[in-house]
PDB file of C-alpha atoms in Angstrom:
ATOM      1  CA  MET A   1     -57.205  34.958  -9.945  1.00 80.00           C
ATOM      2  CA  PHE A   2     -56.285  33.127 -13.031  1.00 86.00           C
ATOM      3  CA  ARG A   3     -53.765  34.424 -15.627  1.00 85.00           C
ATOM      4  CA  ILE A   4     -51.720  32.702 -18.248  1.00 85.00           C
ATOM      5  CA  ASP A   5     -48.595  32.615 -19.932  1.00 82.00           C
ATOM      6  CA  ARG A   6     -46.837  31.795 -23.274  1.00 76.00           C
ATOM      7  CA  ASN A   7     -43.297  30.716 -22.915  1.00 66.00           C
ATOM      8  CA  LEU A   8     -43.842  29.079 -25.920  1.00 61.00           C
ATOM      9  CA  THR A   9     -45.296  31.360 -28.203  1.00 70.00           C
ATOM     10  CA  ALA A  10     -46.747  30.210 -31.434  1.00 74.00           C
ATOM     11  CA  ASP A  11     -43.689  31.300 -33.486  1.00 81.00           C
ATOM     12  CA  GLU A  12     -41.631  29.004 -31.104  1.00 81.00           C
ATOM     13  CA  LEU A  13     -44.013  26.043 -31.338  1.00 81.00           C
ATOM     14  CA  HIS A  14     -43.836  26.196 -34.990  1.00 87.00           C
ATOM     15  CA  LYS A  15     -39.656  26.443 -34.759  1.00 90.00           C
ATOM     16  CA  SER A  16     -39.665  23.394 -32.213  1.00 89.00           C
ATOM     17  CA  LEU A  17     -42.212  21.070 -34.412  1.00 93.00           C
ATOM     18  CA  ARG A  18     -40.069  22.127 -37.863  1.00 96.00           C
ATOM     19  CA  ALA A  19     -37.081  20.889 -35.703  1.00 96.00           C
ATOM     20  CA  ASP A  20     -38.327  18.052 -34.474  1.00 96.00           C
ATOM     21  CA  VAL A  21     -40.091  16.633 -37.352  1.00 98.00           C
ATOM     22  CA  ALA A  22     -37.159  17.359 -39.838  1.00 98.00           C
ATOM     23  CA  GLU A  23     -34.622  15.476 -37.308  1.00 98.00           C
ATOM     24  CA  GLY A  24     -37.077  12.689 -37.077  1.00 98.00           C
ATOM     25  CA  LEU A  25     -38.044  11.882 -40.798  1.00 98.00           C
ATOM     26  CA  THR A  26     -34.619  12.093 -41.786  1.00 98.00           C
ATOM     27  CA  ALA A  27     -33.181   9.687 -38.597  1.00 97.00           C
ATOM     28  CA  ARG A  28     -32.893   6.044 -38.967  1.00 96.00           C
ATOM     29  CA  PRO A  29     -35.126   4.513 -37.693  1.00 96.00           C
ATOM     30  CA  LYS A  30     -37.648   7.444 -38.096  1.00 98.00           C
ATOM     31  CA  ARG A  31     -38.885   8.802 -34.941  1.00 97.00           C
ATOM     32  CA  LEU A  32     -41.191  11.307 -34.154  1.00 97.00           C
ATOM     33  CA  PRO A  33     -41.321  12.861 -30.566  1.00 93.00           C
ATOM     34  CA  PRO A  34     -44.876  12.223 -28.564  1.00 92.00           C
ATOM     35  CA  LYS A  35     -45.286  15.585 -27.692  1.00 89.00           C
ATOM     36  CA  TRP A  36     -46.720  16.535 -31.128  1.00 92.00           C
ATOM     37  CA  PHE A  37     -49.744  14.217 -30.375  1.00 92.00           C
ATOM     38  CA  TYR A  38     -51.369  16.895 -28.271  1.00 84.00           C
ATOM     39  CA  ASP A  39     -53.059  19.410 -30.534  1.00 85.00           C
ATOM     40  CA  GLU A  40     -56.565  20.171 -29.281  1.00 82.00           C
ATOM     41  CA  HIS A  41     -57.908  17.257 -31.013  1.00 92.00           C
ATOM     42  CA  GLY A  42     -55.015  14.966 -29.966  1.00 91.00           C
ATOM     43  CA  SER A  43     -55.797  16.013 -26.117  1.00 85.00           C
ATOM     44  CA  SER A  44     -59.331  15.097 -26.722  1.00 89.00           C
ATOM     45  CA  LEU A  45     -58.148  11.716 -28.013  1.00 94.00           C
ATOM     46  CA  PHE A  46     -56.106  10.951 -25.251  1.00 92.00           C
ATOM     47  CA  GLU A  47     -58.716  11.705 -22.649  1.00 89.00           C
ATOM     48  CA  GLU A  48     -61.191   9.239 -24.337  1.00 95.00           C
ATOM     49  CA  ILE A  49     -58.371   6.640 -24.038  1.00 96.00           C
ATOM     50  CA  THR A  50     -58.094   7.171 -20.211  1.00 93.00           C
ATOM     51  CA  GLY A  51     -61.866   6.034 -20.132  1.00 93.00           C
ATOM     52  CA  LEU A  52     -61.423   2.837 -22.199  1.00 97.00           C
ATOM     53  CA  PRO A  53     -61.211  -0.756 -20.401  1.00 96.00           C
ATOM     54  CA  GLU A  54     -57.834  -1.719 -21.694  1.00 97.00           C
ATOM     55  CA  TYR A  55     -55.893   1.698 -20.439  1.00 97.00           C
ATOM     56  CA  TYR A  56     -55.830   1.115 -16.680  1.00 97.00           C
ATOM     57  CA  PRO A  57     -53.138   3.623 -15.757  1.00 96.00           C
ATOM     58  CA  THR A  58     -55.343   6.573 -15.125  1.00 94.00           C
ATOM     59  CA  ARG A  59     -58.069   5.341 -13.339  1.00 94.00           C
ATOM     60  CA  THR A  60     -55.508   3.393 -11.285  1.00 97.00           C
ATOM     61  CA  GLU A  61     -53.401   6.519 -10.329  1.00 97.00           C
ATOM     62  CA  ARG A  62     -56.851   8.334  -9.581  1.00 96.00           C
ATOM     63  CA  ALA A  63     -57.835   5.687  -7.327  1.00 96.00           C
ATOM     64  CA  ILE A  64     -54.685   5.618  -5.792  1.00 98.00           C
ATOM     65  CA  LEU A  65     -55.195   9.707  -5.255  1.00 97.00           C
ATOM     66  CA  GLU A  66     -58.908   8.829  -4.014  1.00 96.00           C
ATOM     67  CA  GLU A  67     -57.642   6.998  -1.327  1.00 97.00           C
ATOM     68  CA  ARG A  68     -54.085   8.932  -0.435  1.00 98.00           C
ATOM     69  CA  SER A  69     -54.469  12.641  -1.335  1.00 97.00           C
ATOM     70  CA  ASP A  70     -54.517  13.990   2.020  1.00 97.00           C
ATOM     71  CA  GLU A  71     -51.646  11.723   3.279  1.00 98.00           C
ATOM     72  CA  ILE A  72     -49.772  13.002   0.045  1.00 98.00           C
ATOM     73  CA  ALA A  73     -50.844  16.776   1.183  1.00 98.00           C
ATOM     74  CA  ARG A  74     -49.603  16.065   4.912  1.00 97.00           C
ATOM     75  CA  ALA A  75     -46.138  14.649   3.647  1.00 98.00           C
ATOM     76  CA  ALA A  76     -45.524  17.592   1.009  1.00 97.00           C
ATOM     77  CA  ASP A  77     -47.113  20.447   3.158  1.00 97.00           C
ATOM     78  CA  ALA A  78     -47.062  22.619   0.008  1.00 97.00           C
ATOM     79  CA  VAL A  79     -47.993  26.691  -0.618  1.00 96.00           C
ATOM     80  CA  ALA A  80     -48.048  26.157  -4.603  1.00 95.00           C
ATOM     81  CA  LEU A  81     -48.658  23.161  -6.578  1.00 95.00           C
ATOM     82  CA  ILE A  82     -46.933  22.928 -10.068  1.00 94.00           C
ATOM     83  CA  GLU A  83     -47.856  20.292 -12.567  1.00 94.00           C
ATOM     84  CA  LEU A  84     -45.920  19.231 -15.636  1.00 92.00           C
ATOM     85  CA  GLY A  85     -48.041  17.883 -18.649  1.00 82.00           C
ATOM     86  CA  SER A  86     -51.440  19.273 -16.730  1.00 67.00           C
ATOM     87  CA  GLY A  87     -54.082  17.867 -19.229  1.00 61.00           C
ATOM     88  CA  SER A  88     -57.516  17.997 -18.556  1.00 60.00           C
ATOM     89  CA  GLY A  89     -56.396  18.088 -14.537  1.00 67.00           C
ATOM     90  CA  VAL A  90     -59.058  15.756 -13.036  1.00 74.00           C
ATOM     91  CA  LYS A  91     -56.599  13.834 -11.145  1.00 87.00           C
ATOM     92  CA  THR A  92     -54.938  17.417 -10.149  1.00 87.00           C
ATOM     93  CA  ARG A  93     -58.357  18.354  -8.378  1.00 90.00           C
ATOM     94  CA  LEU A  94     -57.943  15.858  -6.031  1.00 94.00           C
ATOM     95  CA  LEU A  95     -54.419  17.137  -4.752  1.00 94.00           C
ATOM     96  CA  LEU A  96     -55.623  20.651  -4.835  1.00 94.00           C
ATOM     97  CA  ASP A  97     -58.819  19.567  -2.670  1.00 94.00           C
ATOM     98  CA  ALA A  98     -56.439  17.719  -0.241  1.00 96.00           C
ATOM     99  CA  LEU A  99     -53.949  20.416  -0.219  1.00 95.00           C
ATOM    100  CA  GLY A 100     -56.773  23.016   0.719  1.00 93.00           C
ATOM    101  CA  ARG A 101     -57.999  20.740   3.113  1.00 95.00           C
ATOM    102  CA  HIS A 102     -54.368  21.002   4.750  1.00 96.00           C
ATOM    103  CA  GLY A 103     -54.441  24.638   4.841  1.00 93.00           C
ATOM    104  CA  THR A 104     -51.253  25.437   3.382  1.00 90.00           C
ATOM    105  CA  LEU A 105     -52.268  25.567  -0.656  1.00 94.00           C
ATOM    106  CA  LYS A 106     -51.748  29.134  -2.318  1.00 94.00           C
ATOM    107  CA  ARG A 107     -51.047  28.709  -5.733  1.00 94.00           C
ATOM    108  CA  PHE A 108     -51.345  26.570  -8.792  1.00 94.00           C
ATOM    109  CA  VAL A 109     -49.435  26.567 -11.976  1.00 92.00           C
ATOM    110  CA  PRO A 110     -50.368  23.992 -14.203  1.00 91.00           C
ATOM    111  CA  VAL A 111     -48.185  23.204 -17.424  1.00 89.00           C
ATOM    112  CA  ASP A 112     -48.817  22.407 -20.905  1.00 84.00           C
ATOM    113  CA  VAL A 113     -47.740  22.507 -24.449  1.00 76.00           C
ATOM    114  CA  SER A 114     -51.549  22.538 -25.626  1.00 73.00           C
ATOM    115  CA  GLY A 115     -52.271  26.078 -24.861  1.00 73.00           C
ATOM    116  CA  ASP A 116     -56.138  26.145 -25.773  1.00 75.00           C
ATOM    117  CA  PHE A 117     -56.435  23.126 -23.964  1.00 75.00           C
ATOM    118  CA  LEU A 118     -54.498  24.387 -20.603  1.00 82.00           C
ATOM    119  CA  ALA A 119     -56.130  27.427 -20.706  1.00 82.00           C
ATOM    120  CA  ALA A 120     -60.050  26.053 -20.838  1.00 83.00           C
ATOM    121  CA  SER A 121     -59.067  23.686 -17.826  1.00 84.00           C
ATOM    122  CA  ALA A 122     -57.037  26.108 -15.918  1.00 87.00           C
ATOM    123  CA  ARG A 123     -59.821  28.052 -15.822  1.00 89.00           C
ATOM    124  CA  ARG A 124     -62.119  25.805 -14.616  1.00 89.00           C
ATOM    125  CA  VAL A 125     -59.706  25.127 -11.364  1.00 90.00           C
ATOM    126  CA  ALA A 126     -60.027  29.108 -11.052  1.00 89.00           C
ATOM    127  CA  ASP A 127     -63.420  29.112 -10.924  1.00 89.00           C
ATOM    128  CA  ASP A 128     -63.794  26.306  -8.780  1.00 89.00           C
ATOM    129  CA  HIS A 129     -61.078  27.610  -6.186  1.00 90.00           C
ATOM    130  CA  PRO A 130     -61.617  31.362  -6.028  1.00 90.00           C
ATOM    131  CA  GLY A 131     -59.200  31.987  -3.423  1.00 90.00           C
ATOM    132  CA  LEU A 132     -56.569  30.524  -5.296  1.00 93.00           C
ATOM    133  CA  ASP A 133     -53.350  31.956  -7.572  1.00 93.00           C
ATOM    134  CA  VAL A 134     -54.069  30.067 -10.799  1.00 93.00           C
ATOM    135  CA  HIS A 135     -51.176  31.150 -13.045  1.00 91.00           C
ATOM    136  CA  ALA A 136     -51.179  28.431 -16.145  1.00 89.00           C
ATOM    137  CA  VAL A 137     -47.817  28.427 -18.461  1.00 88.00           C
ATOM    138  CA  VAL A 138     -48.081  27.108 -21.948  1.00 84.00           C
ATOM    139  CA  GLY A 139     -44.825  25.441 -22.264  1.00 79.00           C
ATOM    140  CA  ASP A 140     -42.523  22.550 -23.080  1.00 80.00           C
ATOM    141  CA  PHE A 141     -41.199  21.492 -19.436  1.00 79.00           C
ATOM    142  CA  GLU A 142     -38.227  19.403 -21.187  1.00 75.00           C
ATOM    143  CA  HIS A 143     -36.857  22.715 -22.101  1.00 73.00           C
ATOM    144  CA  HIS A 144     -38.659  25.450 -20.137  1.00 71.00           C
ATOM    145  CA  LEU A 145     -38.246  24.338 -16.316  1.00 81.00           C
ATOM    146  CA  GLY A 146     -36.059  27.343 -15.847  1.00 77.00           C
ATOM    147  CA  LEU A 147     -38.849  29.952 -16.763  1.00 75.00           C
ATOM    148  CA  LEU A 148     -41.471  28.281 -14.657  1.00 80.00           C
ATOM    149  CA  PRO A 149     -42.782  30.807 -11.776  1.00 79.00           C
ATOM    150  CA  VAL A 150     -41.464  28.701  -9.180  1.00 80.00           C
ATOM    151  CA  ASN A 151     -40.316  30.145  -5.441  1.00 74.00           C
ATOM    152  CA  GLU A 152     -42.503  32.951  -5.311  1.00 70.00           C
ATOM    153  CA  HIS A 153     -43.936  32.373  -1.919  1.00 68.00           C
ATOM    154  CA  ASP A 154     -42.690  31.216   1.433  1.00 78.00           C
ATOM    155  CA  GLY A 155     -42.902  27.784   1.932  1.00 90.00           C
ATOM    156  CA  ARG A 156     -42.519  24.442  -0.082  1.00 95.00           C
ATOM    157  CA  GLU A 157     -43.561  23.776  -3.337  1.00 96.00           C
ATOM    158  CA  MET A 158     -44.968  20.477  -4.438  1.00 97.00           C
ATOM    159  CA  LEU A 159     -43.964  19.345  -8.329  1.00 97.00           C
ATOM    160  CA  ALA A 160     -46.106  16.807  -9.727  1.00 97.00           C
ATOM    161  CA  VAL A 161     -45.557  14.972 -12.913  1.00 96.00           C
ATOM    162  CA  LEU A 162     -48.374  12.303 -13.154  1.00 95.00           C
ATOM    163  CA  GLY A 163     -49.922   9.902 -15.550  1.00 91.00           C
ATOM    164  CA  SER A 164     -46.428   7.996 -16.031  1.00 92.00           C
ATOM    165  CA  THR A 165     -45.235  11.181 -18.214  1.00 93.00           C
ATOM    166  CA  ILE A 166     -42.051  10.404 -17.215  1.00 96.00           C
ATOM    167  CA  GLY A 167     -42.105   7.160 -19.194  1.00 96.00           C
ATOM    168  CA  ASN A 168     -41.977   8.738 -22.183  1.00 95.00           C
ATOM    169  CA  GLN A 169     -38.080   9.568 -22.178  1.00 95.00           C
ATOM    170  CA  ALA A 170     -35.484   6.971 -22.393  1.00 95.00           C
ATOM    171  CA  PRO A 171     -33.076   6.469 -19.626  1.00 96.00           C
ATOM    172  CA  ALA A 172     -30.442   9.201 -20.342  1.00 96.00           C
ATOM    173  CA  ALA A 173     -33.243  11.952 -21.073  1.00 95.00           C
ATOM    174  CA  ARG A 174     -35.042  11.291 -17.799  1.00 96.00           C
ATOM    175  CA  GLY A 175     -32.020  11.865 -16.014  1.00 97.00           C
ATOM    176  CA  VAL A 176     -31.136  15.144 -17.389  1.00 95.00           C
ATOM    177  CA  PHE A 177     -35.010  16.137 -17.086  1.00 95.00           C
ATOM    178  CA  LEU A 178     -34.838  15.419 -13.386  1.00 97.00           C
ATOM    179  CA  ARG A 179     -31.451  17.091 -12.903  1.00 96.00           C
ATOM    180  CA  ALA A 180     -33.503  19.895 -14.777  1.00 94.00           C
ATOM    181  CA  VAL A 181     -36.434  19.547 -12.017  1.00 95.00           C
ATOM    182  CA  HIS A 182     -34.191  19.575  -9.277  1.00 96.00           C
ATOM    183  CA  ALA A 183     -32.183  22.802 -10.307  1.00 93.00           C
ATOM    184  CA  ALA A 184     -35.910  24.233 -10.497  1.00 92.00           C
ATOM    185  CA  LEU A 185     -36.834  23.994  -7.041  1.00 94.00           C
ATOM    186  CA  ASP A 186     -35.547  24.509  -3.540  1.00 94.00           C
ATOM    187  CA  PRO A 187     -34.514  21.808  -0.767  1.00 96.00           C
ATOM    188  CA  GLY A 188     -37.401  20.376   1.225  1.00 96.00           C
ATOM    189  CA  ASP A 189     -39.374  21.158  -1.988  1.00 97.00           C
ATOM    190  CA  THR A 190     -41.174  17.568  -3.156  1.00 98.00           C
ATOM    191  CA  LEU A 191     -41.525  15.950  -6.310  1.00 98.00           C
ATOM    192  CA  LEU A 192     -44.819  13.683  -6.953  1.00 98.00           C
ATOM    193  CA  LEU A 193     -44.507  11.524  -9.431  1.00 98.00           C
ATOM    194  CA  GLY A 194     -46.738   8.707 -11.134  1.00 97.00           C
ATOM    195  CA  ALA A 195     -44.864   5.631 -12.620  1.00 98.00           C
ATOM    196  CA  ASP A 196     -46.498   2.652 -14.472  1.00 98.00           C
ATOM    197  CA  LEU A 197     -44.772  -0.494 -13.144  1.00 98.00           C
ATOM    198  CA  VAL A 198     -43.807  -3.675 -14.674  1.00 98.00           C
ATOM    199  CA  LYS A 199     -46.406  -6.450 -15.500  1.00 97.00           C
ATOM    200  CA  ASP A 200     -47.929  -8.997 -17.726  1.00 97.00           C
ATOM    201  CA  PRO A 201     -46.944  -7.732 -21.240  1.00 97.00           C
ATOM    202  CA  GLU A 202     -50.226  -8.999 -22.755  1.00 97.00           C
ATOM    203  CA  ARG A 203     -51.928  -6.318 -20.539  1.00 97.00           C
ATOM    204  CA  LEU A 204     -49.347  -3.629 -21.496  1.00 97.00           C
ATOM    205  CA  VAL A 205     -49.992  -4.034 -25.334  1.00 98.00           C
ATOM    206  CA  ALA A 206     -53.387  -4.017 -24.598  1.00 97.00           C
ATOM    207  CA  ALA A 207     -53.316  -0.541 -22.958  1.00 97.00           C
ATOM    208  CA  TYR A 208     -51.745   0.864 -25.855  1.00 98.00           C
ATOM    209  CA  ASP A 209     -53.531  -1.120 -28.715  1.00 98.00           C
ATOM    210  CA  ASP A 210     -57.241  -0.699 -27.364  1.00 97.00           C
ATOM    211  CA  ALA A 211     -59.879  -2.773 -29.166  1.00 97.00           C
ATOM    212  CA  GLN A 212     -61.796   0.212 -30.105  1.00 97.00           C
ATOM    213  CA  GLY A 213     -58.898   1.792 -32.270  1.00 97.00           C
ATOM    214  CA  VAL A 214     -58.896   4.836 -29.914  1.00 98.00           C
ATOM    215  CA  THR A 215     -54.937   4.652 -29.590  1.00 98.00           C
ATOM    216  CA  ALA A 216     -54.689   4.089 -33.307  1.00 98.00           C
ATOM    217  CA  ALA A 217     -56.430   7.447 -34.041  1.00 98.00           C
ATOM    218  CA  PHE A 218     -54.426   9.225 -31.391  1.00 98.00           C
ATOM    219  CA  ASP A 219     -51.428   7.563 -32.929  1.00 98.00           C
ATOM    220  CA  ARG A 220     -51.926   8.886 -36.705  1.00 98.00           C
ATOM    221  CA  ASN A 221     -52.987  12.369 -35.479  1.00 97.00           C
ATOM    222  CA  VAL A 222     -49.229  13.296 -35.111  1.00 97.00           C
ATOM    223  CA  LEU A 223     -49.406  12.755 -38.954  1.00 98.00           C
ATOM    224  CA  THR A 224     -52.312  15.182 -39.246  1.00 97.00           C
ATOM    225  CA  VAL A 225     -50.471  17.664 -37.061  1.00 96.00           C
ATOM    226  CA  ILE A 226     -47.791  17.629 -39.942  1.00 97.00           C
ATOM    227  CA  ASN A 227     -49.887  17.886 -42.503  1.00 97.00           C
ATOM    228  CA  GLN A 228     -52.090  20.792 -40.995  1.00 97.00           C
ATOM    229  CA  ARG A 229     -48.673  23.015 -39.525  1.00 96.00           C
ATOM    230  CA  LEU A 230     -46.177  22.056 -41.942  1.00 97.00           C
ATOM    231  CA  GLY A 231     -47.673  21.520 -45.019  1.00 98.00           C
ATOM    232  CA  GLY A 232     -47.490  17.679 -44.939  1.00 98.00           C
ATOM    233  CA  ASP A 233     -49.337  15.216 -47.572  1.00 97.00           C
ATOM    234  CA  PHE A 234     -49.183  12.220 -45.221  1.00 98.00           C
ATOM    235  CA  ASP A 235     -51.979   9.970 -45.746  1.00 98.00           C
ATOM    236  CA  PRO A 236     -52.804   8.761 -41.919  1.00 97.00           C
ATOM    237  CA  GLY A 237     -54.882   5.910 -43.437  1.00 97.00           C
ATOM    238  CA  ALA A 238     -52.219   4.405 -45.020  1.00 98.00           C
ATOM    239  CA  PHE A 239     -50.187   3.621 -41.824  1.00 98.00           C
ATOM    240  CA  ASP A 240     -51.408   1.113 -39.315  1.00 98.00           C
ATOM    241  CA  HIS A 241     -50.834   1.436 -35.529  1.00 98.00           C
ATOM    242  CA  VAL A 242     -48.383  -0.971 -33.889  1.00 98.00           C
ATOM    243  CA  ALA A 243     -47.770  -1.473 -30.273  1.00 98.00           C
ATOM    244  CA  VAL A 244     -44.680  -3.431 -29.116  1.00 98.00           C
ATOM    245  CA  TRP A 245     -43.293  -4.588 -25.727  1.00 98.00           C
ATOM    246  CA  ASP A 246     -39.225  -4.531 -25.486  1.00 98.00           C
ATOM    247  CA  PRO A 247     -38.691  -6.634 -22.821  1.00 98.00           C
ATOM    248  CA  GLU A 248     -34.929  -5.830 -22.831  1.00 97.00           C
ATOM    249  CA  ARG A 249     -35.638  -2.015 -21.935  1.00 98.00           C
ATOM    250  CA  GLU A 250     -39.101  -2.903 -20.237  1.00 98.00           C
ATOM    251  CA  TRP A 251     -40.895  -0.193 -22.322  1.00 98.00           C
ATOM    252  CA  ILE A 252     -43.628  -0.160 -24.960  1.00 98.00           C
ATOM    253  CA  GLU A 253     -43.216   1.431 -28.339  1.00 98.00           C
ATOM    254  CA  MET A 254     -45.790   3.071 -30.442  1.00 98.00           C
ATOM    255  CA  ARG A 255     -45.011   2.871 -33.763  1.00 98.00           C
ATOM    256  CA  LEU A 256     -46.762   3.868 -37.283  1.00 98.00           C
ATOM    257  CA  ARG A 257     -46.129   1.461 -39.918  1.00 98.00           C
ATOM    258  CA  ALA A 258     -46.582   2.425 -43.796  1.00 98.00           C
ATOM    259  CA  ARG A 259     -48.662  -0.284 -45.581  1.00 98.00           C
ATOM    260  CA  SER A 260     -47.040   0.003 -48.845  1.00 97.00           C
ATOM    261  CA  HIS A 261     -43.980   2.159 -50.397  1.00 98.00           C
ATOM    262  CA  GLN A 262     -44.948   5.758 -50.449  1.00 94.00           C
ATOM    263  CA  ARG A 263     -43.170   9.235 -50.859  1.00 97.00           C
ATOM    264  CA  VAL A 264     -44.089  12.184 -48.310  1.00 98.00           C
ATOM    265  CA  ARG A 265     -43.541  15.748 -49.175  1.00 98.00           C
ATOM    266  CA  VAL A 266     -43.649  18.546 -45.846  1.00 98.00           C
ATOM    267  CA  ALA A 267     -43.553  21.679 -47.728  1.00 98.00           C
ATOM    268  CA  ASP A 268     -42.604  23.805 -45.159  1.00 97.00           C
ATOM    269  CA  LEU A 269     -39.350  22.033 -44.613  1.00 98.00           C
ATOM    270  CA  ASP A 270     -38.959  21.160 -48.505  1.00 98.00           C
ATOM    271  CA  LEU A 271     -38.417  17.907 -47.465  1.00 98.00           C
ATOM    272  CA  GLU A 272     -39.280  14.584 -49.265  1.00 98.00           C
ATOM    273  CA  VAL A 273     -39.378  11.046 -47.500  1.00 98.00           C
ATOM    274  CA  ASP A 274     -39.659   7.890 -48.776  1.00 98.00           C
ATOM    275  CA  PHE A 275     -41.507   4.930 -46.713  1.00 98.00           C
ATOM    276  CA  ALA A 276     -40.790   1.260 -47.656  1.00 98.00           C
ATOM    277  CA  ALA A 277     -43.913  -0.974 -47.321  1.00 98.00           C
ATOM    278  CA  GLY A 278     -43.829  -2.260 -43.927  1.00 98.00           C
ATOM    279  CA  GLU A 279     -41.188   0.607 -42.484  1.00 98.00           C
ATOM    280  CA  GLU A 280     -42.317   1.596 -39.172  1.00 98.00           C
ATOM    281  CA  MET A 281     -41.692   4.979 -37.587  1.00 98.00           C
ATOM    282  CA  ARG A 282     -41.531   5.221 -33.453  1.00 98.00           C
ATOM    283  CA  THR A 283     -43.727   7.674 -32.353  1.00 98.00           C
ATOM    284  CA  GLU A 284     -43.766   7.080 -28.418  1.00 98.00           C
ATOM    285  CA  ILE A 285     -41.945   5.002 -25.710  1.00 98.00           C
ATOM    286  CA  SER A 286     -43.708   4.430 -22.208  1.00 98.00           C
ATOM    287  CA  ALA A 287     -41.279   3.091 -19.918  1.00 98.00           C
ATOM    288  CA  LYS A 288     -42.412   0.740 -17.145  1.00 98.00           C
ATOM    289  CA  PHE A 289     -40.500   0.765 -13.661  1.00 98.00           C
ATOM    290  CA  ARG A 290     -39.439  -1.347 -10.717  1.00 98.00           C
ATOM    291  CA  ARG A 291     -39.397   0.571  -7.179  1.00 98.00           C
ATOM    292  CA  ASP A 292     -35.490  -0.040  -6.856  1.00 98.00           C
ATOM    293  CA  GLY A 293     -34.763   1.305 -10.283  1.00 98.00           C
ATOM    294  CA  LEU A 294     -36.945   4.207  -9.990  1.00 98.00           C
ATOM    295  CA  THR A 295     -35.203   5.093  -6.413  1.00 98.00           C
ATOM    296  CA  ALA A 296     -31.617   5.037  -8.177  1.00 98.00           C
ATOM    297  CA  GLU A 297     -32.627   7.487 -10.700  1.00 98.00           C
ATOM    298  CA  LEU A 298     -33.873   9.796  -8.384  1.00 98.00           C
ATOM    299  CA  ASP A 299     -31.205   9.321  -5.654  1.00 98.00           C
ATOM    300  CA  ALA A 300     -28.923  10.211  -8.636  1.00 98.00           C
ATOM    301  CA  ALA A 301     -30.662  13.235  -9.523  1.00 98.00           C
ATOM    302  CA  GLY A 302     -30.750  14.661  -5.958  1.00 98.00           C
ATOM    303  CA  PHE A 303     -33.952  13.422  -4.533  1.00 98.00           C
ATOM    304  CA  THR A 304     -35.001  11.051  -1.629  1.00 98.00           C
ATOM    305  CA  LEU A 305     -37.304   9.101  -1.962  1.00 98.00           C
ATOM    306  CA  THR A 306     -39.783   9.413   0.930  1.00 98.00           C
ATOM    307  CA  HIS A 307     -43.278   7.576   0.277  1.00 98.00           C
ATOM    308  CA  TRP A 308     -44.548   5.056  -2.199  1.00 98.00           C
ATOM    309  CA  TRP A 309     -47.956   4.359  -2.722  1.00 98.00           C
ATOM    310  CA  THR A 310     -49.282   1.754  -4.982  1.00 98.00           C
ATOM    311  CA  ASP A 311     -52.805   0.034  -6.012  1.00 98.00           C
ATOM    312  CA  PRO A 312     -53.635  -3.880  -4.470  1.00 97.00           C
ATOM    313  CA  ALA A 313     -52.541  -5.213  -7.802  1.00 96.00           C
ATOM    314  CA  GLY A 314     -49.592  -3.058  -7.888  1.00 97.00           C
ATOM    315  CA  ASP A 315     -49.864  -2.183 -11.486  1.00 98.00           C
ATOM    316  CA  PHE A 316     -49.027   1.917 -10.602  1.00 98.00           C
ATOM    317  CA  ALA A 317     -46.897   3.777  -8.216  1.00 98.00           C
ATOM    318  CA  LEU A 318     -47.369   7.178  -7.015  1.00 98.00           C
ATOM    319  CA  SER A 319     -44.201   8.285  -4.926  1.00 98.00           C
ATOM    320  CA  LEU A 320     -42.688  11.499  -3.011  1.00 98.00           C
ATOM    321  CA  SER A 321     -39.514  12.308  -3.118  1.00 98.00           C
ATOM    322  CA  THR A 322     -37.505  15.463  -1.305  1.00 98.00           C
ATOM    323  CA  VAL A 323     -34.998  17.828  -2.707  1.00 98.00           C
ATOM    324  CA  ARG A 324     -31.628  17.185  -0.818  1.00 97.00           C
TER     325      ARG A 324
END
């Protein structure tokens, strides 16, 4: 069975975009949240990024799942899988198949802000798993966790946040998010969390600034989204993509750097913004983790980390934590 709820309607999506762009373009320094990369074109670009030789996280996480998915299924013993930021769901299928072999899975709830992309990928899952209740939800998981259809079956649930999506939040925001996840689940439920680990900065920068320029196109796509949805007149080609490692915070920053002085108008906001030559606007952070630090963050939010799986090189980790 397949159904889709739109907790984030087109009107709500537009209001959220307006608020984020107005706040971000008038901030000092300027910034935009990374969720606005992901219109249909942006989602397709990200899928292309995941196959690039420099971008190790997706293939590394997938390799861990290929080796450990049955072990994860046994440890979670879940009747429902909820995935935040579902995307194309390729890695999720490994979990769904393992939970199916384990014999407990009844329901799959994929959640994503990109409605068309989500609907297509969730419908494919439903077609491939005819006995599974697939309940897709279009929503912003940073704000709509309380609206998710959880705890509707007897038994444990597993909520998955894969791809190191958790790294797109600064520490304070991560704490708020993890506490909200904890509040949405019941004691004994589990959180499966993908986390990119600290490593050689040269490899990290390369992963976010590939030689083919796909990540640069993905980064500039946020300007196209503003142009199309808010009547902006950004010239995406007038901005360079920059990836920088911050050793103190241990995160990558993606930025757009203005090549020359320019004035940009966003008609729907009645807003004009100046960019100085060389001025940079942050479009994403991607924090990298150490086991001790992540364990402490989970503990503070009410989780107990019980399992930790990594690849042989120690590039990436999947952790399973239980709600206390």
